[in-house]
CSV table of C-alpha atoms and ligand atoms in Angstrom, one decimal:
chain,number,residue,atom,x,y,z
A,11,MET,CA,-2.8,7.2,5.5
A,12,SER,CA,-4.2,10.3,3.8
A,13,THR,CA,-7.4,10.1,1.9
A,14,ARG,CA,-8.0,11.9,-1.4
A,15,PRO,CA,-10.8,12.5,-3.8
A,16,GLU,CA,-11.5,9.3,-5.7
A,17,ALA,CA,-11.2,11.1,-9.0
A,18,ILE,CA,-7.6,12.0,-8.6
A,19,LYS,CA,-5.0,9.4,-9.7
A,20,PHE,CA,-1.3,9.4,-9.2
A,21,ALA,CA,1.3,8.3,-11.8
A,22,PRO,CA,4.8,8.6,-10.2
A,23,SER,CA,7.5,9.1,-12.9
A,24,ILE,CA,10.4,6.7,-12.6
A,25,LEU,CA,12.7,9.3,-14.3
A,26,ALA,CA,13.5,10.5,-10.8
A,27,ALA,CA,13.7,7.0,-9.3
A,28,ASP,CA,16.9,5.2,-8.3
A,29,VAL,CA,17.0,2.9,-11.2
A,30,SER,CA,19.5,0.6,-9.5
A,31,ARG,CA,16.6,-0.2,-7.1
A,32,LEU,CA,13.7,0.1,-9.5
A,33,ALA,CA,11.6,-2.7,-8.2
A,34,GLU,CA,11.9,-1.4,-4.6
A,35,GLU,CA,11.1,2.2,-5.7
A,36,VAL,CA,8.0,0.9,-7.6
A,37,ALA,CA,6.9,-1.2,-4.6
A,38,ALA,CA,7.2,1.9,-2.3
A,39,VAL,CA,4.9,4.0,-4.4
A,40,VAL,CA,2.5,1.2,-5.0
A,41,ALA,CA,2.2,0.7,-1.2
A,42,SER,CA,1.7,4.5,-0.9
A,43,GLY,CA,-1.3,4.5,-3.2
A,44,ALA,CA,0.1,5.1,-6.7
A,45,ASP,CA,-2.4,4.2,-9.4
A,46,ARG,CA,0.0,3.7,-12.3
A,47,ILE,CA,3.7,4.1,-13.2
A,48,HIS,CA,4.8,6.7,-15.7
A,49,VAL,CA,7.7,5.8,-17.9
A,50,ASP,CA,9.4,8.8,-19.7
A,51,VAL,CA,10.9,7.8,-23.0
A,52,MET,CA,13.2,10.4,-24.7
A,53,ASP,CA,15.0,10.0,-28.0
A,54,GLY,CA,17.6,12.8,-28.0
A,55,HIS,CA,15.7,14.5,-31.0
A,56,PHE,CA,12.2,15.4,-29.9
A,57,VAL,CA,13.8,16.4,-26.6
A,58,PRO,CA,17.5,17.0,-25.7
A,59,ASN,CA,17.8,14.0,-23.5
A,60,LEU,CA,17.9,10.2,-23.7
A,61,THR,CA,16.2,7.8,-21.3
A,62,PHE,CA,14.4,4.4,-21.5
A,63,GLY,CA,13.5,2.0,-24.3
A,64,PRO,CA,11.1,-0.9,-24.5
A,65,VAL,CA,13.6,-3.2,-22.5
A,66,ILE,CA,12.9,-1.3,-19.3
A,67,VAL,CA,9.2,-1.7,-19.7
A,68,ARG,CA,9.6,-5.4,-20.3
A,69,ARG,CA,11.7,-5.7,-17.2
A,70,LEU,CA,9.3,-3.6,-15.1
A,71,ARG,CA,6.2,-5.4,-16.2
A,72,PRO,CA,6.5,-8.5,-14.0
A,73,VAL,CA,7.5,-6.6,-10.9
A,74,CYS,CA,4.9,-3.9,-11.2
A,75,PRO,CA,1.4,-4.7,-10.0
A,76,ILE,CA,-0.2,-1.5,-11.4
A,77,PRO,CA,-0.6,-0.3,-15.0
A,78,LEU,CA,2.3,1.2,-16.9
A,79,GLU,CA,1.9,4.3,-18.9
A,80,VAL,CA,4.6,5.2,-21.4
A,81,HIS,CA,5.1,8.8,-22.3
A,82,LEU,CA,6.8,8.9,-25.7
A,83,MET,CA,8.8,12.1,-26.1
A,84,ILE,CA,10.1,10.9,-29.4
A,85,GLU,CA,9.8,11.8,-33.1
A,86,GLU,CA,7.8,9.5,-35.3
A,87,PRO,CA,6.3,7.5,-32.5
A,88,ASP,CA,4.6,5.1,-35.0
A,89,ARG,CA,8.0,3.4,-35.3
A,90,TYR,CA,8.0,2.3,-31.7
A,91,ILE,CA,4.5,1.9,-30.4
A,92,GLU,CA,4.3,-1.8,-31.2
A,93,ALA,CA,7.6,-2.5,-29.4
A,94,PHE,CA,6.3,-0.7,-26.3
A,95,ALA,CA,2.9,-2.4,-26.5
A,96,GLU,CA,4.5,-5.8,-26.7
A,97,ALA,CA,6.8,-4.9,-23.8
A,98,GLY,CA,3.8,-4.5,-21.6
A,99,ALA,CA,2.7,-0.8,-21.7
A,100,ASP,CA,-1.0,-0.3,-20.8
A,101,THR,CA,-1.3,3.2,-22.1
A,102,LEU,CA,0.8,4.8,-24.8
A,103,ILE,CA,1.0,8.6,-24.8
A,104,VAL,CA,2.3,10.3,-27.9
A,105,HIS,CA,3.0,14.0,-28.5
A,106,GLN,CA,0.8,16.0,-30.8
A,107,GLU,CA,4.0,17.6,-32.0
A,108,GLY,CA,5.8,14.3,-32.5
A,109,GLY,CA,4.3,13.1,-35.8
A,110,ILE,CA,2.1,14.3,-38.7
A,111,HIS,CA,-0.7,11.7,-38.8
A,112,LEU,CA,-2.0,11.7,-35.2
A,113,ASN,CA,-5.3,10.1,-36.0
A,114,ARG,CA,-3.4,7.2,-37.7
A,115,THR,CA,-1.1,6.9,-34.6
A,116,VAL,CA,-4.0,6.8,-32.2
A,117,GLN,CA,-5.8,4.1,-34.4
A,118,ALA,CA,-2.6,2.1,-34.3
A,119,ILE,CA,-2.4,2.2,-30.5
A,120,HIS,CA,-6.0,1.1,-30.3
A,121,ALA,CA,-5.4,-1.7,-32.8
A,122,LEU,CA,-2.7,-3.0,-30.4
A,123,GLY,CA,-5.4,-3.1,-27.7
A,124,LYS,CA,-3.9,-0.3,-25.7
A,125,ARG,CA,-5.2,3.0,-24.2
A,126,ALA,CA,-4.3,6.0,-26.3
A,127,GLY,CA,-3.1,9.3,-24.8
A,128,VAL,CA,-1.9,12.5,-26.5
A,129,ALA,CA,0.4,15.1,-24.9
A,130,ILE,CA,0.7,18.7,-25.8
A,131,ASN,CA,3.7,21.0,-25.0
A,132,PRO,CA,3.3,24.2,-23.1
A,133,ALA,CA,3.2,26.3,-26.3
A,134,THR,CA,0.7,24.1,-28.1
A,135,PRO,CA,-2.9,25.3,-27.9
A,136,ALA,CA,-5.6,22.9,-26.6
A,137,SER,CA,-7.5,23.6,-29.8
A,138,LEU,CA,-5.0,21.5,-31.7
A,139,VAL,CA,-6.3,18.3,-30.1
A,140,GLU,CA,-10.0,19.2,-30.3
A,141,GLU,CA,-10.7,16.9,-33.2
A,142,ILE,CA,-8.8,13.9,-31.8
A,143,LEU,CA,-10.2,14.2,-28.3
A,144,PRO,CA,-13.3,11.9,-28.9
A,145,ASP,CA,-10.8,9.1,-29.7
A,146,LEU,CA,-8.6,9.5,-26.6
A,147,GLU,CA,-8.6,7.9,-23.2
A,148,LEU,CA,-6.1,10.5,-21.9
A,149,LEU,CA,-5.0,14.0,-22.7
A,150,LEU,CA,-1.7,15.1,-21.1
A,151,VAL,CA,-1.1,18.8,-20.7
A,152,MET,CA,2.6,19.4,-20.1
A,153,THR,CA,3.2,21.8,-17.3
A,154,VAL,CA,7.0,22.1,-18.1
A,155,ASN,CA,8.8,21.8,-21.4
A,156,PRO,CA,9.5,18.1,-21.8
A,157,GLY,CA,13.0,16.7,-21.5
A,158,PHE,CA,14.1,16.8,-17.9
A,159,GLY,CA,12.8,16.2,-14.4
A,160,GLY,CA,13.0,18.7,-11.7
A,161,GLN,CA,11.9,21.8,-13.7
A,162,ARG,CA,9.8,24.6,-12.4
A,163,PHE,CA,6.0,24.4,-12.9
A,164,LEU,CA,4.8,26.8,-15.6
A,165,ALA,CA,1.7,28.5,-14.2
A,166,GLY,CA,1.0,29.9,-17.7
A,167,THR,CA,-0.4,26.5,-18.6
A,168,LEU,CA,-3.3,26.7,-16.2
A,169,PRO,CA,-5.7,28.6,-18.5
A,170,LYS,CA,-5.1,25.9,-21.1
A,171,LEU,CA,-5.7,23.2,-18.6
A,172,ARG,CA,-9.1,24.8,-17.8
A,173,ARG,CA,-9.9,25.0,-21.5
A,174,ALA,CA,-8.9,21.3,-21.9
A,175,ARG,CA,-11.2,20.5,-19.0
A,176,ALA,CA,-14.1,22.3,-20.7
A,177,MET,CA,-13.5,20.5,-24.0
A,178,ILE,CA,-13.3,17.1,-22.4
A,179,ASP,CA,-16.5,17.7,-20.4
A,180,GLN,CA,-18.2,18.6,-23.7
A,181,VAL,CA,-17.0,15.8,-26.0
A,182,ARG,CA,-15.6,13.0,-23.9
A,183,PRO,CA,-16.2,13.2,-20.2
A,184,ASP,CA,-14.4,9.9,-19.4
A,185,CYS,CA,-11.2,11.1,-21.1
A,186,GLU,CA,-8.6,11.5,-18.3
A,187,LEU,CA,-6.8,14.9,-18.0
A,188,GLU,CA,-3.2,14.5,-16.9
A,189,VAL,CA,-0.5,17.0,-16.0
A,190,ASP,CA,3.2,16.4,-16.0
A,191,GLY,CA,6.1,18.5,-14.7
A,192,GLY,CA,6.9,20.5,-11.7
A,193,ILE,CA,4.1,19.1,-9.6
A,194,GLU,CA,4.9,19.5,-5.9
A,195,PRO,CA,2.8,20.1,-2.7
A,196,HIS,CA,2.7,23.8,-3.5
A,197,THR,CA,1.6,23.4,-7.1
A,198,ILE,CA,-0.7,20.4,-7.0
A,199,ASN,CA,-3.8,22.2,-6.0
A,200,GLN,CA,-3.6,24.6,-8.8
A,201,VAL,CA,-3.8,21.8,-11.4
A,202,VAL,CA,-6.5,19.9,-9.4
A,203,ASP,CA,-8.6,23.0,-9.2
A,204,ALA,CA,-8.2,23.5,-12.9
A,205,GLY,CA,-9.6,20.1,-13.6
A,206,ALA,CA,-6.6,17.6,-13.8
A,207,THR,CA,-7.5,14.1,-12.8
A,208,VAL,CA,-4.2,12.3,-13.2
A,209,ILE,CA,-1.0,13.7,-11.6
A,210,VAL,CA,2.5,12.8,-12.8
A,211,ALA,CA,5.2,13.5,-10.3
A,212,GLY,CA,8.9,12.6,-10.4
A,213,SER,CA,11.2,14.6,-8.2
A,214,SER,CA,8.6,15.4,-5.5
A,215,VAL,CA,8.0,11.7,-5.1
A,216,PHE,CA,11.2,9.8,-5.7
A,217,GLY,CA,13.5,12.7,-4.8
A,218,ALA,CA,11.7,13.6,-1.5
A,219,PRO,CA,13.8,13.6,1.6
A,220,GLY,CA,12.8,10.5,3.4
A,221,GLY,CA,12.0,8.6,0.2
A,222,ALA,CA,9.1,7.9,-2.2
A,223,ALA,CA,6.6,7.0,0.4
A,224,VAL,CA,7.1,10.3,2.2
A,225,GLY,CA,6.9,12.2,-1.1
A,226,MET,CA,3.6,10.5,-2.1
A,227,ALA,CA,2.2,11.2,1.4
A,228,ARG,CA,3.1,14.9,1.1
A,229,LEU,CA,1.3,15.3,-2.2
A,230,LEU,CA,-1.8,13.5,-0.9
A,231,GLN,CA,-1.8,15.7,2.3
A,232,ALA,CA,-1.6,18.8,0.2
A,233,ILE,CA,-4.8,17.9,-1.7
A,234,GLU,CA,-6.5,16.9,1.5
A,235,SER,CA,-5.7,20.1,3.3
A,236,ASN,CA,-7.0,22.1,0.3
A,237,ARG,CA,-10.3,20.3,0.6
A,238,ALA,CA,-10.6,20.8,4.4
B,287,DX5,C1,9.4,15.7,-18.3
B,287,DX5,C2,8.8,14.3,-18.0
B,287,DX5,C3,8.2,14.2,-16.7
B,287,DX5,C4,9.2,14.3,-15.6
B,287,DX5,C5,8.5,15.1,-14.5
B,287,DX5,O1,9.9,15.8,-19.5
B,287,DX5,O2,7.8,14.1,-19.0
B,287,DX5,O3,7.4,13.0,-16.6
B,287,DX5,O4,9.6,13.1,-15.0
B,287,DX5,O5,9.4,15.3,-13.5
B,287,DX5,P1,9.2,16.3,-12.3
B,287,DX5,O6,8.0,15.8,-11.5
B,287,DX5,O7,10.4,16.2,-11.5
B,287,DX5,O8,8.9,17.6,-12.9
B,288,ZN,ZN1,6.3,12.4,-18.6
């Protein structure tokens, strides 16, 4: 099995998984070294697509031996954080653009005993999360416009990723820096070199020819060969 820098964590997104075999798909990525499972929640308003609700998190929880992070691509996330927390999410990621009182939302996540993450869309500057950063366990820099799997990586987000890395190093070095969207073997090293520590990948893992284990191995190999 490939090795990788300890600092890099993998969060396969089940958006690209075969949901009729979800437990098997999760087991395959866990066996291949996934650190957590990424659940993409879409409401048809914040993004033009609909996906999972708390019920899928509740059903996944007992069959998933690693943490679950829930990426809430929804408007007014405050209305649903308790339901996802109760369903078994370990980390709740809300969008900076999804509500008005971000500080209150982050406090509410912490009050539920969960890790708090904030995501920013490609057009949202990193400076908009500067004041909330000391309160976060995770900052997610979207590398595609949220809403769909299988989109092309937006290289224009790399300078922002580097700025986010610098901000984190300065105010909260233990805050994780996550990327999401278009991460494949040929794009992964750009985000790792820019300072990402958590990699979300959907299509390149679950959609890989040969299956999820092959997809994970290809991503790990890409990082390894960049280091060689
Ligand atoms: C996009 C979602 C992603 C998505 C990534 O709106 O937030 O998590 O699953 O999919 P890929 O890796 O296929 O770009
Ligand atoms: Zn996501």
